[in-house]
CSV table of C-alpha atoms in Angstrom, one decimal:
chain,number,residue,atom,x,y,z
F,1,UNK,CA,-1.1,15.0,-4.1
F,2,UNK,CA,-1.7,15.1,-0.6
F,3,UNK,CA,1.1,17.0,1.3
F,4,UNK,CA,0.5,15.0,4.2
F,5,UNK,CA,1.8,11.7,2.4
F,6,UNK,CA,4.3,13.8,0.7
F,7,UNK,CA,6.5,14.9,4.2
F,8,UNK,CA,6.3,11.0,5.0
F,9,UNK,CA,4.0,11.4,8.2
F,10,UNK,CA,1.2,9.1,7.2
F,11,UNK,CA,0.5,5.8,5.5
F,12,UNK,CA,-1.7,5.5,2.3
F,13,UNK,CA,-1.7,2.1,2.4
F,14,UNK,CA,-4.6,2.5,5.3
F,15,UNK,CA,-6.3,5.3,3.5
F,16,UNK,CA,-6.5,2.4,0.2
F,17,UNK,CA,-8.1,0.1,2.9
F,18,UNK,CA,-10.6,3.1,4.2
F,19,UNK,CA,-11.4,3.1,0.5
F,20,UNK,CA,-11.8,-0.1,0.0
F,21,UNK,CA,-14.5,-0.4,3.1
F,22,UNK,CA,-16.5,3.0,1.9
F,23,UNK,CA,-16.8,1.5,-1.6
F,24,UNK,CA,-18.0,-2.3,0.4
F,25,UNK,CA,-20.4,-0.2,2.6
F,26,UNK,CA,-21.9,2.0,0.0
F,27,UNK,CA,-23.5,-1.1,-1.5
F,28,UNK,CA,-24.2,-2.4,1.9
F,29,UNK,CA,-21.7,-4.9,2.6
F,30,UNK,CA,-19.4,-5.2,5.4
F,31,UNK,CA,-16.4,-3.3,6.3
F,32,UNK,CA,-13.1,-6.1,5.9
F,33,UNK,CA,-10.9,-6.0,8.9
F,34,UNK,CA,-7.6,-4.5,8.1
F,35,UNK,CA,-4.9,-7.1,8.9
F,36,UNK,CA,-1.4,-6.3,9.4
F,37,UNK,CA,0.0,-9.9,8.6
F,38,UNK,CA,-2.0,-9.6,5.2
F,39,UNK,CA,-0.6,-6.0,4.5
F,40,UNK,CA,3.1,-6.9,5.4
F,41,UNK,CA,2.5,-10.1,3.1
F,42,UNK,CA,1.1,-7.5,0.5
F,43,UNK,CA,4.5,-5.4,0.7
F,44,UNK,CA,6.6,-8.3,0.3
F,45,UNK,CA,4.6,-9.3,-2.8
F,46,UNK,CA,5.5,-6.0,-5.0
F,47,UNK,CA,8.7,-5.9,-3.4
F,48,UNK,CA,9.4,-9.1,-5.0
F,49,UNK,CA,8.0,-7.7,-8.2
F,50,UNK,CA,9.8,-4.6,-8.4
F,51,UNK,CA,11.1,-3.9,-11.8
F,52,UNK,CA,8.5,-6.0,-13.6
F,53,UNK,CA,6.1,-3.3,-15.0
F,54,UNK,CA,5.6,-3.0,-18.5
F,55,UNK,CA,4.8,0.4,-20.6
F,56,UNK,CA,1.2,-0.5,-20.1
F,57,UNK,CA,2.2,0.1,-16.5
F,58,UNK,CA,0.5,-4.0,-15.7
F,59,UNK,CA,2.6,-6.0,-13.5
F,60,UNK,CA,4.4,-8.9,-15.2
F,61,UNK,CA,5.3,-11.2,-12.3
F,62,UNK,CA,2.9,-14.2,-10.6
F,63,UNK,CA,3.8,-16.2,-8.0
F,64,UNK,CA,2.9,-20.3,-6.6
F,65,UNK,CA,0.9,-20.3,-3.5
F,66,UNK,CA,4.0,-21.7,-1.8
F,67,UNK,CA,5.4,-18.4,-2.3
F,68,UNK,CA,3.1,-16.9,0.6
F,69,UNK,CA,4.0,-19.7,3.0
F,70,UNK,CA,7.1,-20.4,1.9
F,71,UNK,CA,9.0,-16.7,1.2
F,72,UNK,CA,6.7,-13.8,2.3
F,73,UNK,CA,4.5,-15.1,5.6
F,74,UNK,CA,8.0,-16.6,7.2
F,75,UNK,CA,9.6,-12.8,6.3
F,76,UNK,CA,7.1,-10.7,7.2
F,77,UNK,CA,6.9,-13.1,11.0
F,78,UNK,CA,3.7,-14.5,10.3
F,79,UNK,CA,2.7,-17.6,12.6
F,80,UNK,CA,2.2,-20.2,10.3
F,81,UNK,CA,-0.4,-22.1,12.6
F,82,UNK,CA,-2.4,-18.7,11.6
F,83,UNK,CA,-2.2,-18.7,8.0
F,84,UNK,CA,-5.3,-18.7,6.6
F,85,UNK,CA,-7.0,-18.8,3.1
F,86,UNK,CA,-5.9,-15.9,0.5
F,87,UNK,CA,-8.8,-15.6,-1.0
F,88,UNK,CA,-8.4,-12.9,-4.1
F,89,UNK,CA,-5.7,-10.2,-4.9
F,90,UNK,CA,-5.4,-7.3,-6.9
F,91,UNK,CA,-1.6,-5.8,-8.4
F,92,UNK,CA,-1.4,-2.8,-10.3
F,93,UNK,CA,1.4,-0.6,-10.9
F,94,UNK,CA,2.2,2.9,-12.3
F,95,UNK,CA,4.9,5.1,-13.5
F,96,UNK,CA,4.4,7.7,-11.1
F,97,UNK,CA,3.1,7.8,-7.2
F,98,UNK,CA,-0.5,8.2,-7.2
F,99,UNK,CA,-2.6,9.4,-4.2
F,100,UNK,CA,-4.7,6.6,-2.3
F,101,UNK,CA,-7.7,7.9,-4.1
F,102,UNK,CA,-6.3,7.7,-7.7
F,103,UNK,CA,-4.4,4.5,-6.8
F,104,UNK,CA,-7.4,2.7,-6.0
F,105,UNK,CA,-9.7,3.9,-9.1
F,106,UNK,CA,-6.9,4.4,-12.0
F,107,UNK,CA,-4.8,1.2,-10.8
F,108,UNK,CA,-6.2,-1.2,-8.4
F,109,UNK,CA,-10.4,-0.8,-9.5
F,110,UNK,CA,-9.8,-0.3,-13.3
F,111,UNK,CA,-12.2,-3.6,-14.4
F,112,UNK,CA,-15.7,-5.2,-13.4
F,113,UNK,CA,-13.4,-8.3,-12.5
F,114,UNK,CA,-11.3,-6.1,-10.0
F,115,UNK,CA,-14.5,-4.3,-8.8
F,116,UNK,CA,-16.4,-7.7,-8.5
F,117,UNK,CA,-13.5,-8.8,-6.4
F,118,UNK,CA,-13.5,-5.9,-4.5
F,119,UNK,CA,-17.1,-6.4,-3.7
F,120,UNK,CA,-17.6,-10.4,-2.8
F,121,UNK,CA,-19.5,-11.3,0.0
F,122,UNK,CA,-16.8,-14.1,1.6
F,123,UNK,CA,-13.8,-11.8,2.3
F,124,UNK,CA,-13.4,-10.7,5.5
F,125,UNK,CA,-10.4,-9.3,5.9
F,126,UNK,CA,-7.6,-6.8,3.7
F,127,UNK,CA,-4.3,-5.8,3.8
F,128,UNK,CA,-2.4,-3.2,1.5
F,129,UNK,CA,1.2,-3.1,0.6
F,130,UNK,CA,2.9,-0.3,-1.9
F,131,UNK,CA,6.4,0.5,-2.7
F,132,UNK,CA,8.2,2.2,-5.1
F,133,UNK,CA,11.7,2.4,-7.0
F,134,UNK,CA,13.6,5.5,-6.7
F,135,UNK,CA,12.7,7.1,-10.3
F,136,UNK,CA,9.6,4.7,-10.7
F,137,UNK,CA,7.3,2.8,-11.3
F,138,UNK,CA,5.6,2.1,-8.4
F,139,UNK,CA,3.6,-0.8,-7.0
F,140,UNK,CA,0.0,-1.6,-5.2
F,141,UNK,CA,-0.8,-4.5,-3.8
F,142,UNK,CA,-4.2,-5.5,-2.1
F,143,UNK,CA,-4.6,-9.2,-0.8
F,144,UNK,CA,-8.2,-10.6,0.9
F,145,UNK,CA,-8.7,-13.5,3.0
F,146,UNK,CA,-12.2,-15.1,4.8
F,147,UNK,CA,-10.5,-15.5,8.0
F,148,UNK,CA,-11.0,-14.5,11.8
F,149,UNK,CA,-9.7,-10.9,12.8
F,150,UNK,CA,-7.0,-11.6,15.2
F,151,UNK,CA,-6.8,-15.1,14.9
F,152,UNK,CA,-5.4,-15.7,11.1
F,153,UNK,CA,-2.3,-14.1,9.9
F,154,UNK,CA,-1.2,-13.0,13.6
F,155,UNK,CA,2.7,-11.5,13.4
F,156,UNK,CA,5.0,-12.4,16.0
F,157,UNK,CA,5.5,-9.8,19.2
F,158,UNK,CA,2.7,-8.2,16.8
F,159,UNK,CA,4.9,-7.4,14.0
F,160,UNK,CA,7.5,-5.6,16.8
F,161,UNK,CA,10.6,-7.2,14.7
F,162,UNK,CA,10.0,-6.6,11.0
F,163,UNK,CA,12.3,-3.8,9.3
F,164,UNK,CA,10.3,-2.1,6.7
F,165,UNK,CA,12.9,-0.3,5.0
F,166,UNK,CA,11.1,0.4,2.4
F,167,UNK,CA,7.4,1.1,1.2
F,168,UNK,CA,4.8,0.5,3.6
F,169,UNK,CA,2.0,-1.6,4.8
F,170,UNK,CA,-1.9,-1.0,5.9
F,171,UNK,CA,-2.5,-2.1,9.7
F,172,UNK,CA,1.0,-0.5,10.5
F,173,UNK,CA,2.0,2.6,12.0
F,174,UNK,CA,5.0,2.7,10.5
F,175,UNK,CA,5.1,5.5,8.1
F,176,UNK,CA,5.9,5.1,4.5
F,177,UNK,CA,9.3,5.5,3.5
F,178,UNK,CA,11.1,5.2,0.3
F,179,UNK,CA,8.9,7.3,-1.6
F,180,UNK,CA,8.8,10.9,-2.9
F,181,UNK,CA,12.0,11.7,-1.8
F,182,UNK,CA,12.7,14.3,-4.1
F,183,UNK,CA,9.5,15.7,-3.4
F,184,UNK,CA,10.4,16.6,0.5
F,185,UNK,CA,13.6,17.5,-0.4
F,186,UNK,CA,12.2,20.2,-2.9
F,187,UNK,CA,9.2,21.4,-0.6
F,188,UNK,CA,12.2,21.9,2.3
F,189,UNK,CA,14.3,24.3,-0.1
F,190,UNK,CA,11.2,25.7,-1.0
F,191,UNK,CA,10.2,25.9,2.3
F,192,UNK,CA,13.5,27.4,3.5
F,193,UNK,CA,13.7,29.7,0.4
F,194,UNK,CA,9.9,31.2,1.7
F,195,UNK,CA,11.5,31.6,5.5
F,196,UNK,CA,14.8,33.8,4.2
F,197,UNK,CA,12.7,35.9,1.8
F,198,UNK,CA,10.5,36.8,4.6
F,199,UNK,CA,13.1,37.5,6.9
F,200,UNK,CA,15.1,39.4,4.8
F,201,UNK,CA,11.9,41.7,3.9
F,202,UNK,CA,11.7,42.5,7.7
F,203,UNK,CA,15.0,43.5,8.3
């Protein structure tokens, strides 16, 4: 695991989207703009599914179209004169966190239907949303649309008066939070621990 996700200072969900373009580009197609409205939109879809992952660690929750338009673009401050066209989305959940890298190939890209997804020609634009529960599972959400960058999905006061209290979202930087708590608290004690041994070998 990447330590630098682990003490909360960055945001995977834009390292899934930097892997998402390298993958596009690699067979030559364009990079997708990374929208912020389709990220927070993202979020607020496996936030909205949290505790519906199964054993087999697939999501087990589907939502109408007037979900997005209705519930998560009026939440995340979405204009809704800039709503544009959802064209394709990917969910996957696990058990435990994954890094961006293993996230994307062991639960977002694990199909030819995901990767032919992944890889069509009329997107334009991506957004990335995770969260996860305190002992598990944890969510990944990745939604595409074919419109304009800045003009479709705009946030309000550019996204200045959402509360992410939890998880996070690509085009933000916000950094995650919510997840691998127990991690930073061990690597502090750990950390700490190190610092008094040392200092107590000096004296």
């Amino acid at each position: 695991m990447k330590l630098r996700f682990v003490i909360n200072k960055e945001n995977p969900a834009n390292d899934i989207v930097d892997i998402i373009n390298k993958n596009r580009t690699d067979r030559k197609l364009p990079n997708l703009n990374d929208s912020p409205g389709l990220g927070c939109m993202a979020l607020q879809y496996v936030e909205s599914c949290k505790g519906n992952c199964t054993d087999n660690n697939v999501v087990n929750c589907k939502f109408l179209d007037d979900d997005f338009t209705e519930v998560f673009a009026p939440n995340c401050g979405v204009e809704l004169p800039t709503f544009g066209t959802i064209t394709g989305h990917i969910v996957g959940c696990q058990r435990k966190y994954l890094e961006p890298s293993l996230a994307f190939s062991q639960v977002l890209v694990v199909d030819k239907n995901s990767l032919s997804l992944l890889r069509n020609k009329s997107h334009t634009e991506v957004g990335v949303g995770l969260v996860g529960l305190h002992k598990g599972p944890f969510f990944w959400c990745v939604l595409f649309s074919n419109g304009k960058s800045n003009s479709t999905f705009v946030l309000e006061n550019r996204g200045a008066g959402i509360e992410q209290k939890k998880g996070c979202y690509s085009g933000s930087s916000t950094p995650c939070s919510g997840v691998q708590k127990k991690n930073v608290v061990f690597l502090n004690i750990f950390f700490m621990c190190y610092v008094f041994i040392l200092l107590f070998t000096l004296l």
